[in-house]
């Protein structure tokens, strides 16, 4: 069984439709794929239809953007939760809403030095998508400012860049609580991916675990060997599950579907921990 629990469609910052993503997952030889767009569940229905047709299992999911009190960005994967649970829905709406104003401010700042307009950014995002820095990156690429997304993130869009602006995001412990309250299962995404910016110290993960965090995504390309073994040790010490995934973004990133995988027994435990009406879509 080949299981990949973290991918993005163009409902957020991936480059393929949810249906195309699921078909690509089947072609890549996966038996199960989770759709985990940033702060939205918009792609679930289309992905579920495509999964039934392609004969692959779909795990409905999300990647919730969160931030600690001292400004460290933390991504929390959520699986098999009720997408209509009001408290969770309100936080996701607030994040997505804030992302628009934040991106506009970043574009205003960038436009003082580079050719870029808000319309250029909107042209890179599908209808209703969660707007993020990758869409700004794609506009910069289209306008010839940088060769690709990676180059944009290395400098102009980095969290330490003078053009960078944060958006509203709940605290990671709150995101875990909200996902649990919605009957879902929370897994901390790429917990120690240091090249993205500062990463949290262990006590934050302990606090998340106390709030009901189920696992750590240790096996991820943004973890070097020390980061990976740190995540494995911490999961072991806190009694957390360990997942692995590609964090596929279509052509937006070099990540390939299935490049890291999750054990079938771990997906079974995730399924057993879920208590919402949302279940794995099986072929
Ligand atoms: P945002 O949520 O708008 O702050 O943007 C963060 C997103 O940018 C992440 O979800 C990643 O998918 C993407 N990202 C971060 N670093 C890179 C990179 N080096 N190359 C391409 N995409 C990146
Ligand atoms: Fe992303
Ligand atoms: Fe992430
Ligand atoms: Zn992701």
Short mmCIF file of C-alpha atoms and ligand atoms in Angstrom, two decimals:
data_model
loop_
_atom_site.label_atom_id
_atom_site.label_comp_id
_atom_site.label_asym_id
_atom_site.label_seq_id
_atom_site.Cartn_x
_atom_site.Cartn_y
_atom_site.Cartn_z
CA UNK A 1 0.00 0.00 0.00
CA UNK A 2 1.41 3.36 -1.08
CA UNK A 3 -0.10 6.22 0.95
CA UNK A 4 0.72 9.94 0.52
CA UNK A 5 -0.98 12.13 3.15
CA UNK A 6 -0.14 15.71 2.05
CA UNK A 7 -0.86 17.26 -1.38
CA UNK A 8 -2.16 20.55 -2.80
CA UNK A 9 -4.47 21.34 -5.71
CA UNK A 10 -5.26 24.73 -7.22
CA UNK A 11 -7.92 25.17 -4.51
CA UNK A 12 -4.82 26.56 -2.74
CA UNK A 13 -1.30 26.83 -4.17
CA UNK A 14 -1.01 23.62 -6.23
CA UNK A 15 -1.13 23.90 -10.00
CA UNK A 16 -3.65 21.12 -10.84
CA UNK A 17 -7.39 20.81 -10.33
CA UNK A 18 -8.40 18.46 -7.47
CA UNK A 19 -9.54 15.90 -10.06
CA UNK A 20 -6.30 16.05 -12.05
CA UNK A 21 -4.31 15.73 -8.83
CA UNK A 22 -6.18 12.55 -7.84
CA UNK A 23 -5.72 11.09 -11.34
CA UNK A 24 -2.00 11.93 -11.18
CA UNK A 25 -1.85 10.14 -7.82
CA UNK A 26 -3.41 7.02 -9.36
CA UNK A 27 -0.98 7.19 -12.29
CA UNK A 28 1.91 7.52 -9.83
CA UNK A 29 0.85 4.17 -8.34
CA UNK A 30 -0.56 5.47 -5.07
CA UNK A 31 -3.32 3.49 -3.32
CA UNK A 32 -4.40 6.43 -1.15
CA UNK A 33 -3.85 10.18 -1.29
CA UNK A 34 -4.90 12.98 1.07
CA UNK A 35 -5.92 16.35 -0.39
CA UNK A 36 -4.64 18.93 2.12
CA UNK A 37 -5.09 22.38 0.61
CA UNK A 38 -4.13 25.38 2.73
CA UNK A 39 -7.07 26.61 4.86
CA UNK A 40 -9.80 25.26 2.55
CA UNK A 41 -11.86 22.15 1.85
CA UNK A 42 -13.11 23.50 -1.48
CA UNK A 43 -11.50 20.68 -3.48
CA UNK A 44 -12.96 17.73 -1.53
CA UNK A 45 -16.05 17.04 -3.66
CA UNK A 46 -14.26 17.06 -7.00
CA UNK A 47 -11.39 14.98 -5.57
CA UNK A 48 -13.86 12.42 -4.18
CA UNK A 49 -15.56 12.00 -7.57
CA UNK A 50 -12.20 11.57 -9.30
CA UNK A 51 -11.03 9.06 -6.67
CA UNK A 52 -14.10 6.85 -7.18
CA UNK A 53 -13.51 6.91 -10.95
CA UNK A 54 -9.76 6.34 -10.72
CA UNK A 55 -10.05 3.50 -8.17
CA UNK A 56 -7.89 5.14 -5.50
CA UNK A 57 -8.69 6.03 -1.87
CA UNK A 58 -9.05 9.73 -0.96
CA UNK A 59 -8.46 11.03 2.56
CA UNK A 60 -10.21 14.41 2.86
CA UNK A 61 -7.85 16.80 4.62
CA UNK A 62 -6.53 20.32 5.07
CA UNK A 63 -3.33 22.13 6.04
CA UNK A 64 -4.17 24.83 8.59
CA UNK A 65 -1.83 27.83 8.72
CA UNK A 66 -1.10 28.78 12.33
CA UNK A 67 1.32 31.02 14.21
CA UNK A 68 2.76 30.97 17.72
CA UNK A 69 2.75 34.04 19.99
CA UNK A 70 6.34 34.78 18.99
CA UNK A 71 5.52 34.65 15.29
CA UNK A 72 6.69 31.17 14.27
CA UNK A 73 4.67 29.70 11.38
CA UNK A 74 3.33 26.18 12.06
CA UNK A 75 1.31 24.08 9.60
CA UNK A 76 -1.21 21.64 11.07
CA UNK A 77 -2.61 18.90 8.84
CA UNK A 78 -6.19 17.90 9.59
CA UNK A 79 -7.89 14.71 8.40
CA UNK A 80 -11.44 13.36 8.37
CA UNK A 81 -13.06 16.31 10.18
CA UNK A 82 -16.50 17.86 9.72
CA UNK A 83 -15.89 20.71 7.22
CA UNK A 84 -19.03 22.52 8.42
CA UNK A 85 -18.12 22.66 12.14
CA UNK A 86 -18.78 26.35 12.89
CA UNK A 87 -15.79 27.24 15.10
CA UNK A 88 -13.28 25.68 12.70
CA UNK A 89 -15.05 27.18 9.69
CA UNK A 90 -14.91 30.66 11.26
CA UNK A 91 -11.14 30.44 11.81
CA UNK A 92 -10.52 29.17 8.28
CA UNK A 93 -12.68 31.96 6.83
CA UNK A 94 -10.77 34.55 8.88
CA UNK A 95 -7.42 33.21 7.67
CA UNK A 96 -8.41 33.13 4.01
CA UNK A 97 -9.94 36.61 4.25
CA UNK A 98 -6.79 38.00 5.90
CA UNK A 99 -4.60 36.38 3.25
CA UNK A 100 -6.14 38.62 0.58
CA UNK A 101 -5.31 41.93 2.30
CA UNK A 102 -1.89 40.59 3.26
CA UNK A 103 -1.10 39.60 -0.33
CA UNK A 104 -2.31 43.00 -1.60
CA UNK A 105 0.03 44.75 0.85
CA UNK A 106 2.94 42.56 -0.25
CA UNK A 107 2.17 43.37 -3.89
CA UNK A 108 2.02 47.10 -3.09
CA UNK A 109 5.46 46.84 -1.51
CA UNK A 110 6.91 44.76 -4.35
CA UNK A 111 5.39 47.09 -6.98
CA UNK A 112 7.63 49.92 -5.75
CA UNK A 113 10.65 47.97 -7.04
CA UNK A 114 9.36 45.36 -9.53
CA UNK A 115 6.76 45.06 -12.31
CA UNK A 116 3.77 43.41 -10.59
CA UNK A 117 0.09 44.28 -10.11
CA UNK A 118 -2.72 42.74 -8.06
CA UNK A 119 -4.41 41.62 -11.30
CA UNK A 120 -1.22 39.74 -12.24
CA UNK A 121 -1.54 37.79 -8.98
CA UNK A 122 -5.27 37.10 -9.41
CA UNK A 123 -4.49 35.76 -12.90
CA UNK A 124 -2.37 33.04 -11.24
CA UNK A 125 -5.08 31.84 -8.80
CA UNK A 126 -8.11 29.71 -9.59
CA UNK A 127 -11.60 30.94 -8.61
CA UNK A 128 -12.04 30.93 -4.83
CA UNK A 129 -8.52 29.63 -4.15
CA UNK A 130 -6.75 30.32 -0.86
CA UNK A 131 -4.40 33.16 -1.89
CA UNK A 132 -0.78 32.70 -0.86
CA UNK A 133 2.77 33.76 -1.57
CA UNK A 134 3.04 31.10 -4.31
CA UNK A 135 0.53 33.06 -6.42
CA UNK A 136 2.66 36.19 -6.00
CA UNK A 137 5.68 34.06 -6.95
CA UNK A 138 3.92 32.85 -10.10
CA UNK A 139 3.10 36.46 -11.08
CA UNK A 140 6.76 37.42 -10.57
CA UNK A 141 7.76 34.47 -12.78
CA UNK A 142 5.22 35.45 -15.46
CA UNK A 143 6.60 39.00 -15.44
CA UNK A 144 10.18 37.80 -15.82
CA UNK A 145 11.34 38.98 -12.39
CA UNK A 146 12.47 35.52 -11.19
CA UNK A 147 12.92 32.19 -13.00
CA UNK A 148 10.74 30.05 -10.70
CA UNK A 149 8.88 29.84 -7.37
CA UNK A 150 11.95 28.65 -5.51
CA UNK A 151 13.92 31.74 -6.56
CA UNK A 152 11.05 33.99 -5.44
CA UNK A 153 10.96 32.31 -2.01
CA UNK A 154 14.73 32.39 -1.61
CA UNK A 155 14.68 36.18 -1.51
CA UNK A 156 11.70 38.46 -2.27
CA UNK A 157 8.99 36.33 -0.62
CA UNK A 158 11.00 34.83 2.24
CA UNK A 159 9.52 35.37 5.71
CA UNK A 160 12.57 37.54 6.47
CA UNK A 161 12.17 39.71 3.33
CA UNK A 162 11.28 43.40 3.69
CA UNK A 163 8.33 42.75 1.35
CA UNK A 164 6.89 40.04 3.61
CA UNK A 165 3.70 40.60 5.59
CA UNK A 166 2.12 38.00 7.90
CA UNK A 167 -1.58 37.10 7.71
CA UNK A 168 -4.01 36.31 10.51
CA UNK A 169 -3.63 32.75 11.78
CA UNK A 170 -4.80 30.91 14.90
CA UNK A 171 -2.36 29.49 17.46
CA UNK A 172 -1.25 25.90 16.64
CA UNK A 173 -2.72 24.56 19.91
CA UNK A 174 -6.04 26.20 19.02
CA UNK A 175 -5.94 24.64 15.54
CA UNK A 176 -5.46 21.18 17.11
CA UNK A 177 -8.42 21.79 19.45
CA UNK A 178 -10.62 23.00 16.59
CA UNK A 179 -9.79 20.01 14.40
CA UNK A 180 -10.47 17.64 17.31
CA UNK A 181 -13.74 19.40 18.11
CA UNK A 182 -14.71 18.92 14.44
CA UNK A 183 -14.14 15.18 14.90
CA UNK A 184 -10.88 15.20 12.96
CA UNK A 185 -7.29 14.11 13.44
CA UNK A 186 -4.38 16.59 13.62
CA UNK A 187 -0.82 15.96 12.44
CA UNK A 188 1.92 18.58 12.60
CA UNK A 189 3.30 19.16 9.08
CA UNK A 190 7.10 19.23 8.49
CA UNK A 191 7.68 20.27 12.15
CA UNK A 192 11.41 21.04 11.87
CA UNK A 193 11.73 22.38 8.29
CA UNK A 194 14.25 25.06 9.18
CA UNK A 195 14.90 26.61 5.74
CA UNK A 196 11.31 27.94 5.72
CA UNK A 197 11.94 30.10 8.77
CA UNK A 198 12.15 29.61 12.53
CA UNK A 199 10.79 26.32 13.89
CA UNK A 200 9.19 25.70 17.29
CA UNK A 201 10.92 24.25 20.33
CA UNK A 202 9.74 20.92 21.76
CA UNK A 203 7.45 22.41 24.46
CA UNK A 204 5.14 23.80 21.76
CA UNK A 205 4.78 20.28 20.31
CA UNK A 206 4.17 18.95 23.84
CA UNK A 207 1.40 21.51 24.30
CA UNK A 208 -0.11 20.50 20.94
CA UNK A 209 0.10 16.84 21.98
CA UNK A 210 -1.71 17.65 25.22
CA UNK A 211 -4.45 19.31 23.12
CA UNK A 212 -4.92 16.12 21.08
CA UNK A 213 -2.27 16.20 18.33
CA UNK A 214 -2.08 12.69 16.85
CA UNK A 215 1.13 12.70 14.84
CA UNK A 216 4.24 14.28 13.37
CA UNK A 217 5.07 14.38 9.65
CA UNK A 218 8.69 13.29 10.08
CA UNK A 219 9.24 11.98 6.57
CA UNK A 220 9.22 15.10 4.40
CA UNK A 221 11.78 16.45 1.94
CA UNK A 222 12.16 19.72 3.88
CA UNK A 223 13.65 17.73 6.79
CA UNK A 224 17.37 17.07 6.72
CA UNK A 225 18.54 13.98 8.61
CA UNK A 226 18.87 15.72 12.02
CA UNK A 227 15.40 17.27 11.66
CA UNK A 228 13.93 13.90 10.72
CA UNK A 229 15.48 12.06 13.62
CA UNK A 230 14.46 14.85 15.98
CA UNK A 231 10.85 14.39 14.80
CA UNK A 232 11.08 10.59 15.16
CA UNK A 233 12.54 10.86 18.70
CA UNK A 234 9.92 13.38 19.76
CA UNK A 235 7.07 11.29 18.31
CA UNK A 236 8.43 8.29 20.16
CA UNK A 237 8.72 10.20 23.45
CA UNK A 238 5.22 11.74 23.17
CA UNK A 239 3.51 8.61 21.82
CA UNK A 240 2.62 10.24 18.51
CA UNK A 241 2.12 8.63 15.10
CA UNK A 242 4.68 9.23 12.35
CA UNK A 243 3.60 10.13 8.82
CA UNK A 244 5.41 10.75 5.54
CA UNK A 245 4.26 12.57 2.45
CA UNK A 246 5.25 14.47 -0.66
CA UNK A 247 3.64 17.90 -0.05
CA UNK A 248 3.05 17.81 -3.82
CA UNK A 249 2.16 21.17 -5.43
CA UNK A 250 1.96 20.11 -9.11
CA UNK A 251 4.50 22.01 -11.21
CA UNK A 252 4.82 24.63 -8.43
CA UNK A 253 7.47 22.65 -6.56
CA UNK A 254 9.91 19.83 -7.36
CA UNK A 255 8.12 17.50 -4.86
CA UNK A 256 6.90 14.32 -6.60
CA UNK A 257 3.81 12.32 -5.57
CA UNK A 258 4.72 9.38 -3.34
CA UNK A 259 8.29 10.52 -2.68
CA UNK A 260 7.58 9.92 1.05
CA UNK A 261 4.93 7.52 2.27
CA UNK A 262 2.85 6.72 5.36
CA UNK A 263 2.49 3.19 6.77
CA UNK A 264 -0.96 1.58 6.26
CA UNK A 265 -1.19 0.89 10.03
CA UNK A 266 -0.77 4.63 10.68
CA UNK A 267 -3.62 5.52 8.32
CA UNK A 268 -5.74 2.90 10.09
CA UNK A 269 -5.04 4.60 13.42
CA UNK A 270 -5.87 8.02 11.96
CA UNK A 271 -9.16 6.57 10.74
CA UNK A 272 -9.87 5.07 14.17
CA UNK A 273 -9.23 8.42 15.89
CA UNK A 274 -11.69 10.31 13.66
CA UNK A 275 -15.23 10.78 14.95
CA UNK A 276 -16.88 13.04 12.35
CA UNK A 277 -19.22 12.01 9.55
CA UNK A 278 -16.33 12.42 7.10
CA UNK A 279 -14.71 9.17 6.07
CA UNK A 280 -12.09 7.93 3.64
CA UNK A 281 -13.51 7.72 0.12
CA UNK A 282 -12.77 4.16 -0.99
CA UNK A 283 -12.88 2.85 -4.54
P1 LIG B 1 1.86 31.52 2.59
O1 LIG B 1 0.97 30.48 3.22
O2 LIG B 1 1.12 32.44 1.69
O3 LIG B 1 2.69 32.26 3.60
O4 LIG B 1 2.88 30.74 1.65
C1 LIG B 1 3.51 29.59 2.11
C2 LIG B 1 3.52 28.54 1.01
O5 LIG B 1 4.56 28.82 0.10
C3 LIG B 1 3.81 27.15 1.53
O6 LIG B 1 2.64 26.46 1.69
C4 LIG B 1 4.61 26.49 0.44
O7 LIG B 1 3.80 25.67 -0.36
C5 LIG B 1 5.08 27.63 -0.41
N1 LIG B 1 6.54 27.68 -0.38
C6 LIG B 1 7.34 27.90 0.68
N2 LIG B 1 8.63 27.87 0.32
C7 LIG B 1 8.66 27.58 -1.00
C8 LIG B 1 9.69 27.39 -1.97
N3 LIG B 1 10.98 27.50 -1.63
N4 LIG B 1 9.33 27.10 -3.24
C9 LIG B 1 8.05 27.01 -3.58
N5 LIG B 1 7.03 27.19 -2.73
C10 LIG B 1 7.33 27.46 -1.45
FE1 LIG B 2 1.82 25.39 -0.18
FE1 LIG B 3 3.15 23.22 4.86
ZN1 LIG B 4 1.63 21.56 2.26
#
